Amino acid sequence: MKHGKSTQGWTVSALMPNGHDDGRLDTAQTVAEAVEAAGFTPSILRIVQPAAADAPAVERYMVRIGLWSFGKRAEADKVVKELKKQGIRAKTDYLGDDGTETTGPWNMRVLMVDPKVFKGSFKTSVGKSVAKRETTSSMSKLTGAIAGVNGGFFNIHTAKALQGDPVGVSVVGGRLLSEAVPGRSGLVITQGRKARITELRTQVTAISSDGTKAEVNGINRAAGSDELVLYTEEFGSRTATDGGIEVVVDTQGQVVKVRQAGGIVSRGTYVLHGTGLAAVWLQEHTQGTWMKLDTKVIDLRTQRAIPLTPDTYIMGGGVGLVRNGRVRITAAADGHASINMMLRRHPRTMVGVNKSGGLILATVDGRNPGVSVGASMVEAAQLMRWLGAKQAINFDGGGSSVMVVGHKPVNRPSDGAERTVGDALFITP
């Protein structure tokens, strides 16, 4: 779908001392004074972060300099360079990205699945391993998919070799591969083709042969201090050599060995990795011959555990958008209550479920002035509601946003090429 046309141009935004685009009024006034002292004429723009279901509206301020038509970006860039020479950080901004009124244009891809006709299934994938990032198209080939979209957020704040780890819950074929951020929204697929959106938490408990129990803090991610982390055979990387202790357990629950941290996770085994107090627990409670895991993914709307069968797939999202047919943005609970995420326009990937249980996949291209401006979080929710979604969720956006059909992107990723991501959602025959 294409809609709208480009009528907007460029401006220059002076950055606040913390490097952000916006700040408090007194901070913006101070920045404006510096811009004026540098010989330019600034204006202070009041902006409002829209209220979410769980977060109030927030008033902020930006400092802007000048206005240029679409074809004259070079003149705006020249002002940015002049400000930099005088110690003022600034950037060129396209007005269509602001999140305020715009004429577009928008370039969108929408795929709808009619459950009365479609006989295939829905699956999530982390690719060849949890630790490694891959493109959505490569995961599509691996899954044998008809079509799909990129999934939830992945961990860019960890070692590069581990950045494929989803930030939030991941279940692939009934196997829990990443823990939930408690209370955040996720897409749940049961029986291979029944989809719903809800809030989730995970609960994993290690039970030693002496009956002692310990909470597992994380799954397939780097361990923090005094943490017990589970590594499954899908991890795809060596565990960290961090001075901790590891217990290797086979699929029958038999303890294969106790070792110093740092090793592979062999097929047919899992590893419990402990640091600090968790390492002490492992040393004290692995004298027996077996270890069990009690694993639960709990639907917070029903307070019931979701059966983890081979046909169960779960993917954590970024922000809940629509609930019971109404716009309901859970920005704070989902960690995105900010001007940048709520108001600014970006490429977006959204997934929804309509009244009849049909799946709706949508991408909105962005960061491409004159071609497609992207969507704010509110616009993303309104779009999904317009498309008929009774429940909808926002997945990772920006350069990650991609829709693939026949293993090839059909939209324009804003990085200029398809980005490697942590996981993806697919429609399979």
GROMACS .gro file of C-alpha atoms in nm, residues 122-274:
model
  153
  122PHE     CA    1   0.302  -2.025   1.193
  123LYS     CA    2   0.650  -2.064   1.335
  124THR     CA    3   0.917  -1.855   1.501
  125SER     CA    4   1.287  -1.911   1.442
  126VAL     CA    5   1.616  -1.802   1.596
  127GLY     CA    6   1.805  -1.936   1.293
  128LYS     CA    7   2.092  -2.176   1.332
  129SER     CA    8   2.163  -2.067   1.690
  130VAL     CA    9   2.044  -1.834   1.962
  131ALA     CA   10   2.375  -1.651   2.000
  132LYS     CA   11   2.429  -1.558   1.637
  133ARG     CA   12   2.233  -1.296   1.445
  134GLU     CA   13   2.104  -1.385   1.099
  135THR     CA   14   1.895  -1.218   0.831
  136THR     CA   15   1.524  -1.286   0.820
  137SER     CA   16   1.562  -1.417   0.463
  138SER     CA   17   1.824  -1.672   0.571
  139MET     CA   18   1.598  -1.791   0.853
  140SER     CA   19   1.313  -1.809   0.601
  141LYS     CA   20   1.512  -2.052   0.389
  142LEU     CA   21   1.603  -2.257   0.695
  143THR     CA   22   1.237  -2.276   0.798
  144GLY     CA   23   1.102  -2.340   0.447
  145ALA     CA   24   0.865  -2.046   0.487
  146ILE     CA   25   0.619  -1.888   0.244
  147ALA     CA   26   0.665  -1.544   0.401
  148GLY     CA   27   0.762  -1.377   0.725
  149VAL     CA   28   0.877  -1.069   0.914
  150ASN     CA   29   1.159  -0.988   1.154
  151GLY     CA   30   1.088  -1.057   1.519
  152GLY     CA   31   1.141  -0.887   1.853
  153PHE     CA   32   1.435  -0.689   1.987
  154PHE     CA   33   1.775  -0.851   2.034
  155ASN     CA   34   2.053  -0.773   2.279
  156ILE     CA   35   2.297  -0.520   2.134
  157HIS     CA   36   2.440  -0.451   2.481
  158THR     CA   37   2.633  -0.776   2.513
  159ALA     CA   38   2.935  -0.937   2.351
  160LYS     CA   39   2.911  -0.931   1.972
  161ALA     CA   40   2.911  -1.311   1.952
  162LEU     CA   41   2.598  -1.323   2.173
  163GLN     CA   42   2.389  -1.043   2.019
  164GLY     CA   43   2.137  -1.280   1.862
  165ASP     CA   44   1.988  -1.339   2.207
  166PRO     CA   45   1.626  -1.213   2.199
  167VAL     CA   46   1.537  -0.947   2.456
  168GLY     CA   47   1.230  -1.123   2.589
  169VAL     CA   48   1.064  -1.459   2.565
  170SER     CA   49   1.140  -1.703   2.285
  171VAL     CA   50   0.988  -2.048   2.245
  172VAL     CA   51   1.064  -2.248   1.931
  173GLY     CA   52   0.892  -2.583   1.886
  174GLY     CA   53   0.804  -2.600   2.255
  175ARG     CA   54   1.160  -2.528   2.374
  176LEU     CA   55   1.215  -2.219   2.588
  177LEU     CA   56   1.524  -2.047   2.447
  178SER     CA   57   1.506  -1.703   2.613
  179GLU     CA   58   1.339  -1.582   2.931
  180ALA     CA   59   1.062  -1.323   2.934
  181VAL     CA   60   1.090  -0.968   3.056
  182PRO     CA   61   0.807  -1.007   3.311
  183GLY     CA   62   0.484  -0.840   3.201
  184ARG     CA   63   0.589  -0.756   2.846
  185SER     CA   64   0.371  -0.841   2.550
  186GLY     CA   65   0.427  -1.140   2.326
  187LEU     CA   66   0.279  -1.340   2.040
  188VAL     CA   67   0.171  -1.692   2.137
  189ILE     CA   68   0.115  -1.962   1.874
  190THR     CA   69  -0.038  -2.290   1.987
  191GLN     CA   70  -0.132  -2.599   1.789
  192GLY     CA   71   0.088  -2.457   1.514
  193ARG     CA   72  -0.171  -2.210   1.383
  194LYS     CA   73  -0.370  -2.052   1.667
  195ALA     CA   74  -0.230  -1.706   1.743
  196ARG     CA   75  -0.299  -1.466   2.027
  197ILE     CA   76  -0.126  -1.174   2.197
  198THR     CA   77  -0.087  -1.149   2.571
  199GLU     CA   78   0.149  -1.049   2.851
  200LEU     CA   79   0.391  -1.315   2.972
  201ARG     CA   80   0.639  -1.420   3.234
  202THR     CA   81   0.865  -1.724   3.255
  203GLN     CA   82   0.961  -1.935   3.553
  204VAL     CA   83   1.243  -2.187   3.541
  205THR     CA   84   1.352  -2.381   3.850
  206ALA     CA   85   1.648  -2.616   3.881
  207ILE     CA   86   1.585  -2.911   4.115
  208SER     CA   87   1.882  -3.113   4.235
  209SER     CA   88   1.874  -3.481   4.333
  210ASP     CA   89   1.870  -3.383   4.702
  211GLY     CA   90   1.542  -3.192   4.642
  212THR     CA   91   1.694  -2.846   4.672
  213LYS     CA   92   1.559  -2.585   4.430
  214ALA     CA   93   1.715  -2.274   4.274
  215GLU     CA   94   1.571  -2.011   4.041
  216VAL     CA   95   1.724  -2.000   3.694
  217ASN     CA   96   1.781  -1.630   3.624
  218GLY     CA   97   1.842  -1.639   3.251
  219ILE     CA   98   1.851  -1.855   2.941
  220ASN     CA   99   2.116  -1.849   2.666
  221ARG     CA  100   2.263  -1.515   2.767
  222ALA     CA  101   2.567  -1.382   2.950
  223ALA     CA  102   2.554  -1.441   3.324
  224GLY     CA  103   2.567  -1.158   3.574
  225SER     CA  104   2.694  -1.171   3.931
  226ASP     CA  105   2.545  -1.450   4.146
  227GLU     CA  106   2.329  -1.575   3.859
  228LEU     CA  107   2.225  -1.920   3.748
  229VAL     CA  108   2.192  -1.930   3.368
  230LEU     CA  109   2.066  -2.216   3.152
  231TYR     CA  110   2.234  -2.287   2.819
  232THR     CA  111   2.048  -2.515   2.577
  233GLU     CA  112   2.194  -2.699   2.281
  234GLU     CA  113   2.054  -2.422   2.056
  235PHE     CA  114   2.288  -2.166   2.217
  236GLY     CA  115   2.553  -2.209   1.946
  237SER     CA  116   2.851  -2.059   2.128
  238ARG     CA  117   3.093  -2.146   2.407
  239THR     CA  118   2.989  -2.047   2.754
  240ALA     CA  119   3.192  -1.774   2.921
  241THR     CA  120   3.514  -1.845   3.109
  242ASP     CA  121   3.418  -1.624   3.402
  243GLY     CA  122   3.537  -1.826   3.702
  244GLY     CA  123   3.200  -1.989   3.754
  245ILE     CA  124   3.092  -2.352   3.777
  246GLU     CA  125   2.892  -2.550   3.521
  247VAL     CA  126   2.688  -2.869   3.543
  248VAL     CA  127   2.633  -3.063   3.220
  249VAL     CA  128   2.305  -3.259   3.214
  250ASP     CA  129   2.172  -3.494   2.944
  251THR     CA  130   1.813  -3.515   2.818
  252GLN     CA  131   1.730  -3.790   3.072
  253GLY     CA  132   1.833  -3.558   3.356
  254GLN     CA  133   2.156  -3.740   3.432
  255VAL     CA  134   2.447  -3.524   3.547
  256VAL     CA  135   2.724  -3.586   3.293
  257LYS     CA  136   2.994  -3.374   3.454
  258VAL     CA  137   3.073  -3.077   3.674
  259ARG     CA  138   3.331  -2.843   3.521
  260GLN     CA  139   3.481  -2.499   3.539
  261ALA     CA  140   3.286  -2.246   3.335
  262GLY     CA  141   3.372  -2.217   2.969
  263GLY     CA  142   3.283  -2.490   2.723
  264ILE     CA  143   3.051  -2.609   2.452
  265VAL     CA  144   2.692  -2.721   2.494
  266SER     CA  145   2.685  -3.058   2.321
  267ARG     CA  146   2.381  -3.184   2.136
  268GLY     CA  147   2.152  -3.378   2.368
  269THR     CA  148   2.264  -3.184   2.678
  270TYR     CA  149   2.203  -2.861   2.861
  271VAL     CA  150   2.437  -2.665   3.088
  272LEU     CA  151   2.361  -2.488   3.416
  273HIS     CA  152   2.616  -2.209   3.459
  274GLY     CA  153   2.657  -2.047   3.800
   0.00000   0.00000   0.00000
